[in-house]
Amino acid sequence: MTAVTEPTAVDPVKEESSSQKDQTPFRRFVSDFAESKVAVAGLIVFLLIVLIAIFAPLIAPTDPYDLATVDILDSRLEPGAQMMSGTTALLGTDGLGRDMLSAMIYGLRISLGVGAASGLIALMIGVCIGLAAAYFGGRTDTIIMRIVDLQLSFPSILIALVLLATLGKGVDKIIIALIVVQWAYYARTVRGSALVERNKEYIEAATSLALSHRRIVFKHLLPNVMPPLIVVGTVQVASSIALEATLSFLGIGLPVTEPSLGLLISNGFEYMMSGKYWISIFPGVALLITIVSINLVGDRLRDVLNPRLSK
Amino acid sequence: MSVYIIRRLLQAIVVVVAMSIIVFSGVYLIGDPVDILISDDADQEDRQKLIESLGLDKPFHIQYLTFVARALEGDLGDSFIFNEPALLLILDRMPATLELAVASLLMAIVFGIPLGMWAGLKPDSFFSKSIMAGSILGFSLPTFWVGIMFIMIFAVIMGWLPSGGRGDTTEFLGMEVSFLTWDGLSHLFLPALNLALLKISLAIRLTRAGTREVIHQDYIKFARAKGVSTRRVILVHVLKNILIPVITVMGLEFGSLIAFSVVTETVFSWPGMGKLIIDSINLLDRPVIVAYLMIIVFMFIIINLVVDLMYSVLDPRVRLQDVKS
């Protein structure tokens, strides 16, 4: 201990600190991740999308839900046409005269918000349940995994359908439905890797120190099961955004007062037959870019964090 | 073995009962169907009569027990909207959904396996890489959006195929089907392809993985050394060995095709069960919602039960482990 803390004259301090920096796990992870140009591009696009969603009111050319500025005379304008207020509608306007670009930026905000909120809560619930199953084992484990297996044997859309048919519409309802759909994936992932970690020496050491269950589970076990969890989390956020869009498109997801991308696509669908493609297509493209960019990042994370693939 | 079957059956029954309570109480709680069914100018007396005739004035548990008793006799209540038995209404739409799902399954096998084999045999060629990139897209694109794109490209812009509906149907084995007429077939193609995309991607991945594993095996080397033509090696020796697991998995996906047909049917206005349930949810047609959910959950429980039993026959470890725990 003392030998390390006391600086010796011989040490080339600068060089050592830089090589040490390269050695931290996080640095190694970043440089591994950056090896794939596609994944970096995906990450940049995704971060841009998040920024757009956060700063929506500042970026959007008009406020599509301010009834004072929306003019019905502007409805179904082609992309690039000028609106009554003088603003150019770059991506056209929808059936109610709202600027598509602005509506999409606000819609992105709702889609991402619902996806992230449900993902985070499902993650927390799933992690707690999965860790409990792996750590306590025995009967607890059997019962929990029965429920998880049972749920995963039904397609996600069916579970969401059952829930939304019974709960009704609403932001809170769809978030609940998405949480119920997702928690089992997290629980299964966490349990799988926690079962392996549980038998390792450091857990045995922590147990023999008579630390509380809580402390062992959250301070010792949890950090070591994070990598697979991050991968599943990224993929799940993308799929929950897609599922929310699908449900809203079907008209059983978000109410009309919360127009997410899925709802915008649905609104435009009726105009498509008459050749007014932009109302449906552009929100669709935005949804697509969001999902694909998250999946690209998730794919790369899987490659980087999977211990079987790294040499 | 019999212990295992009994345990599984009991489990299935518990799930059915639990689902019926969840579905019934959930549907019972949303909205008041009377508001939708009665015109605004109906007086209090008419209102009361209708509520009584629908049994909506009784307490919840009585309504549930009546529902269960009737359900056991095969009566899931009458639709509020169509005034027909809900079960009949759903069974009436079932052939359309089944036709769509079967067509999609066939497409997944017919397109997925050859493409997957190609990708497995020549993993480094440009075409194979495109196939794999395409399968990633197939996994990540939302079905409904692809459906909309199909309609826009093939129906609106090109005008090659109709955008929705079922077209001419003919009677086949007592069911109305589309695939026997040219018009029906043209209506079936886009929705079936749309529904199949996810499964095509799955088939490609499975076949590719299987092919890459099989081509390095000794019996393939032996066949080549014997001078069997490449064509025969691929079509007979390789294909035979990867076909069974791929087809098994695809068969297991049939249930999920039926569940996802909800989306495709809505996009292409295909008159199946999926479209019916979405319409019923929007119209608060309680008996139809409950009946549909019960039927589909029941279907899934049966599918899962059969799959589990099949696995336990094929792999004794599954049932032994289960009995032990």
Short mmCIF file of N, CA and C in Angstrom, two decimals, chain B residues 235-317:
data_model
loop_
_atom_site.label_atom_id
_atom_site.label_comp_id
_atom_site.label_asym_id
_atom_site.label_seq_id
_atom_site.Cartn_x
_atom_site.Cartn_y
_atom_site.Cartn_z
N LEU B 235 -29.08 -29.90 -51.43
CA LEU B 235 -30.52 -30.12 -51.40
C LEU B 235 -30.92 -31.35 -50.60
N VAL B 236 -30.06 -32.34 -50.53
CA VAL B 236 -30.43 -33.54 -49.79
C VAL B 236 -29.74 -33.61 -48.44
N HIS B 237 -28.42 -33.60 -48.44
CA HIS B 237 -27.71 -33.85 -47.19
C HIS B 237 -27.83 -32.70 -46.20
N VAL B 238 -27.66 -31.48 -46.70
CA VAL B 238 -27.73 -30.33 -45.78
C VAL B 238 -29.18 -30.01 -45.43
N LEU B 239 -30.01 -29.87 -46.46
CA LEU B 239 -31.38 -29.42 -46.25
C LEU B 239 -32.14 -30.33 -45.29
N LYS B 240 -32.02 -31.64 -45.50
CA LYS B 240 -32.76 -32.58 -44.67
C LYS B 240 -32.44 -32.38 -43.20
N ASN B 241 -31.20 -32.08 -42.91
CA ASN B 241 -30.82 -32.00 -41.51
C ASN B 241 -31.16 -30.69 -40.83
N ILE B 242 -31.33 -29.63 -41.63
CA ILE B 242 -31.68 -28.37 -40.97
C ILE B 242 -33.18 -28.15 -40.98
N LEU B 243 -33.89 -28.89 -41.82
CA LEU B 243 -35.31 -28.64 -42.01
C LEU B 243 -36.12 -28.89 -40.74
N ILE B 244 -35.82 -29.98 -40.04
CA ILE B 244 -36.67 -30.37 -38.91
C ILE B 244 -36.69 -29.31 -37.80
N PRO B 245 -35.52 -28.89 -37.28
CA PRO B 245 -35.60 -27.85 -36.23
C PRO B 245 -36.22 -26.56 -36.72
N VAL B 246 -35.92 -26.15 -37.95
CA VAL B 246 -36.47 -24.88 -38.44
C VAL B 246 -37.99 -24.96 -38.54
N ILE B 247 -38.48 -26.03 -39.12
CA ILE B 247 -39.95 -26.16 -39.26
C ILE B 247 -40.61 -26.27 -37.90
N THR B 248 -39.96 -26.95 -36.95
CA THR B 248 -40.54 -27.05 -35.60
C THR B 248 -40.70 -25.66 -35.00
N VAL B 249 -39.64 -24.86 -35.06
CA VAL B 249 -39.72 -23.52 -34.48
C VAL B 249 -40.78 -22.69 -35.19
N MET B 250 -40.82 -22.80 -36.51
CA MET B 250 -41.81 -22.02 -37.25
C MET B 250 -43.22 -22.42 -36.84
N GLY B 251 -43.43 -23.73 -36.65
CA GLY B 251 -44.74 -24.18 -36.20
C GLY B 251 -45.11 -23.58 -34.87
N LEU B 252 -44.12 -23.48 -33.99
CA LEU B 252 -44.38 -22.91 -32.66
C LEU B 252 -44.75 -21.43 -32.76
N GLU B 253 -44.30 -20.79 -33.85
CA GLU B 253 -44.58 -19.36 -34.00
C GLU B 253 -45.99 -19.10 -34.51
N PHE B 254 -46.73 -20.16 -34.81
CA PHE B 254 -48.06 -19.97 -35.38
C PHE B 254 -48.96 -19.13 -34.46
N GLY B 255 -48.88 -19.44 -33.16
CA GLY B 255 -49.69 -18.68 -32.21
C GLY B 255 -49.37 -17.20 -32.25
N SER B 256 -48.08 -16.89 -32.34
CA SER B 256 -47.73 -15.47 -32.35
C SER B 256 -48.18 -14.80 -33.65
N LEU B 257 -48.24 -15.58 -34.74
CA LEU B 257 -48.77 -15.02 -36.00
C LEU B 257 -50.22 -14.60 -35.81
N ILE B 258 -50.99 -15.46 -35.11
CA ILE B 258 -52.40 -15.13 -34.88
C ILE B 258 -52.51 -13.88 -34.01
N ALA B 259 -51.64 -13.77 -32.99
CA ALA B 259 -51.68 -12.59 -32.13
C ALA B 259 -51.31 -11.33 -32.91
N PHE B 260 -50.27 -11.41 -33.73
CA PHE B 260 -49.83 -10.23 -34.46
C PHE B 260 -50.73 -9.89 -35.64
N SER B 261 -51.63 -10.82 -36.01
CA SER B 261 -52.51 -10.53 -37.13
C SER B 261 -53.43 -9.35 -36.79
N VAL B 262 -53.57 -9.05 -35.50
CA VAL B 262 -54.35 -7.87 -35.08
C VAL B 262 -53.86 -6.64 -35.83
N VAL B 263 -52.54 -6.47 -35.90
CA VAL B 263 -51.96 -5.29 -36.53
C VAL B 263 -52.18 -5.32 -38.03
N THR B 264 -51.80 -6.42 -38.66
CA THR B 264 -51.91 -6.51 -40.11
C THR B 264 -53.35 -6.39 -40.57
N GLU B 265 -54.26 -7.03 -39.84
CA GLU B 265 -55.67 -6.96 -40.24
C GLU B 265 -56.20 -5.53 -40.18
N THR B 266 -55.75 -4.79 -39.17
CA THR B 266 -56.20 -3.41 -39.07
C THR B 266 -55.66 -2.57 -40.23
N VAL B 267 -54.38 -2.76 -40.56
CA VAL B 267 -53.79 -1.98 -41.65
C VAL B 267 -54.47 -2.29 -42.97
N PHE B 268 -54.69 -3.57 -43.26
CA PHE B 268 -55.22 -3.97 -44.56
C PHE B 268 -56.73 -4.21 -44.55
N SER B 269 -57.43 -3.74 -43.52
CA SER B 269 -58.87 -3.99 -43.34
C SER B 269 -59.23 -5.43 -43.68
N TRP B 270 -58.47 -6.36 -43.21
CA TRP B 270 -58.74 -7.78 -43.44
C TRP B 270 -59.80 -8.21 -42.43
N PRO B 271 -60.94 -8.73 -42.91
CA PRO B 271 -62.05 -8.97 -41.99
C PRO B 271 -61.88 -10.21 -41.10
N GLY B 272 -60.89 -10.21 -40.24
CA GLY B 272 -60.65 -11.35 -39.36
C GLY B 272 -60.95 -11.02 -37.90
N MET B 273 -60.52 -11.92 -37.01
CA MET B 273 -60.77 -11.72 -35.58
C MET B 273 -60.06 -10.50 -35.04
N GLY B 274 -58.85 -10.24 -35.55
CA GLY B 274 -58.03 -9.15 -35.03
C GLY B 274 -58.71 -7.80 -35.25
N LYS B 275 -59.27 -7.62 -36.44
CA LYS B 275 -59.95 -6.37 -36.72
C LYS B 275 -61.19 -6.24 -35.84
N LEU B 276 -61.86 -7.38 -35.64
CA LEU B 276 -63.07 -7.40 -34.81
C LEU B 276 -62.75 -6.94 -33.39
N ILE B 277 -61.64 -7.43 -32.82
CA ILE B 277 -61.35 -7.07 -31.43
C ILE B 277 -61.02 -5.59 -31.30
N ILE B 278 -60.27 -5.05 -32.28
CA ILE B 278 -59.93 -3.62 -32.21
C ILE B 278 -61.21 -2.78 -32.31
N ASP B 279 -62.09 -3.16 -33.26
CA ASP B 279 -63.36 -2.43 -33.38
C ASP B 279 -64.15 -2.54 -32.08
N SER B 280 -64.17 -3.76 -31.50
CA SER B 280 -64.96 -3.97 -30.28
C SER B 280 -64.42 -3.17 -29.10
N ILE B 281 -63.07 -3.06 -29.03
CA ILE B 281 -62.50 -2.28 -27.94
C ILE B 281 -62.93 -0.82 -28.08
N ASN B 282 -62.89 -0.32 -29.32
CA ASN B 282 -63.26 1.08 -29.52
C ASN B 282 -64.74 1.33 -29.29
N LEU B 283 -65.58 0.29 -29.50
CA LEU B 283 -67.02 0.46 -29.31
C LEU B 283 -67.45 -0.03 -27.93
N LEU B 284 -66.51 -0.48 -27.10
CA LEU B 284 -66.80 -1.00 -25.76
C LEU B 284 -67.80 -2.16 -25.80
N ASP B 285 -67.65 -3.03 -26.81
CA ASP B 285 -68.55 -4.17 -26.93
C ASP B 285 -68.03 -5.28 -26.00
N ARG B 286 -68.38 -5.17 -24.72
CA ARG B 286 -67.81 -6.05 -23.69
C ARG B 286 -67.85 -7.54 -24.00
N PRO B 287 -69.03 -8.10 -24.35
CA PRO B 287 -69.05 -9.55 -24.56
C PRO B 287 -68.05 -10.01 -25.61
N VAL B 288 -67.90 -9.24 -26.69
CA VAL B 288 -66.98 -9.66 -27.75
C VAL B 288 -65.54 -9.56 -27.25
N ILE B 289 -65.21 -8.48 -26.51
CA ILE B 289 -63.85 -8.35 -25.98
C ILE B 289 -63.53 -9.54 -25.09
N VAL B 290 -64.43 -9.81 -24.14
CA VAL B 290 -64.19 -10.92 -23.21
C VAL B 290 -64.06 -12.23 -23.97
N ALA B 291 -64.99 -12.46 -24.93
CA ALA B 291 -64.97 -13.72 -25.65
C ALA B 291 -63.67 -13.87 -26.44
N TYR B 292 -63.26 -12.81 -27.12
CA TYR B 292 -62.03 -12.89 -27.92
C TYR B 292 -60.84 -13.18 -27.03
N LEU B 293 -60.71 -12.41 -25.96
CA LEU B 293 -59.55 -12.60 -25.09
C LEU B 293 -59.54 -14.01 -24.50
N MET B 294 -60.72 -14.49 -24.10
CA MET B 294 -60.78 -15.84 -23.54
C MET B 294 -60.37 -16.88 -24.58
N ILE B 295 -60.90 -16.72 -25.80
CA ILE B 295 -60.59 -17.71 -26.84
C ILE B 295 -59.10 -17.70 -27.15
N ILE B 296 -58.52 -16.51 -27.30
CA ILE B 296 -57.12 -16.45 -27.72
C ILE B 296 -56.20 -16.92 -26.58
N VAL B 297 -56.54 -16.57 -25.35
CA VAL B 297 -55.73 -17.04 -24.22
C VAL B 297 -55.83 -18.56 -24.11
N PHE B 298 -57.03 -19.06 -24.30
CA PHE B 298 -57.25 -20.51 -24.26
C PHE B 298 -56.41 -21.19 -25.33
N MET B 299 -56.43 -20.60 -26.53
CA MET B 299 -55.67 -21.15 -27.64
C MET B 299 -54.18 -21.23 -27.29
N PHE B 300 -53.69 -20.15 -26.70
CA PHE B 300 -52.27 -20.11 -26.36
C PHE B 300 -51.91 -21.13 -25.28
N ILE B 301 -52.81 -21.27 -24.31
CA ILE B 301 -52.54 -22.23 -23.25
C ILE B 301 -52.47 -23.64 -23.83
N ILE B 302 -53.38 -23.94 -24.78
CA ILE B 302 -53.35 -25.25 -25.42
C ILE B 302 -52.05 -25.43 -26.20
N ILE B 303 -51.68 -24.39 -26.99
CA ILE B 303 -50.45 -24.49 -27.78
C ILE B 303 -49.26 -24.75 -26.85
N ASN B 304 -49.16 -23.95 -25.77
CA ASN B 304 -48.03 -24.11 -24.86
C ASN B 304 -48.04 -25.48 -24.20
N LEU B 305 -49.22 -25.95 -23.85
CA LEU B 305 -49.34 -27.26 -23.21
C LEU B 305 -48.83 -28.35 -24.15
N VAL B 306 -49.29 -28.29 -25.41
CA VAL B 306 -48.87 -29.30 -26.38
C VAL B 306 -47.36 -29.25 -26.57
N VAL B 307 -46.82 -28.02 -26.67
CA VAL B 307 -45.38 -27.88 -26.87
C VAL B 307 -44.62 -28.48 -25.68
N ASP B 308 -45.07 -28.15 -24.47
CA ASP B 308 -44.39 -28.67 -23.28
C ASP B 308 -44.44 -30.19 -23.24
N LEU B 309 -45.61 -30.74 -23.55
CA LEU B 309 -45.74 -32.19 -23.51
C LEU B 309 -44.85 -32.84 -24.57
N MET B 310 -44.81 -32.21 -25.75
CA MET B 310 -43.97 -32.76 -26.81
C MET B 310 -42.50 -32.75 -26.39
N TYR B 311 -42.09 -31.63 -25.79
CA TYR B 311 -40.70 -31.54 -25.35
C TYR B 311 -40.39 -32.60 -24.31
N SER B 312 -41.36 -32.81 -23.41
CA SER B 312 -41.08 -33.76 -22.34
C SER B 312 -40.99 -35.18 -22.88
N VAL B 313 -41.71 -35.44 -23.98
CA VAL B 313 -41.58 -36.77 -24.60
C VAL B 313 -40.21 -36.89 -25.26
N LEU B 314 -39.81 -35.82 -25.95
CA LEU B 314 -38.55 -35.86 -26.68
C LEU B 314 -37.35 -35.80 -25.75
N ASP B 315 -37.47 -35.04 -24.67
CA ASP B 315 -36.32 -34.82 -23.79
C ASP B 315 -36.73 -35.12 -22.34
N PRO B 316 -36.46 -36.36 -21.88
CA PRO B 316 -36.92 -36.77 -20.55
C PRO B 316 -36.37 -35.88 -19.43
N ARG B 317 -35.24 -35.18 -19.68
CA ARG B 317 -34.68 -34.33 -18.63
C ARG B 317 -35.68 -33.28 -18.17
#
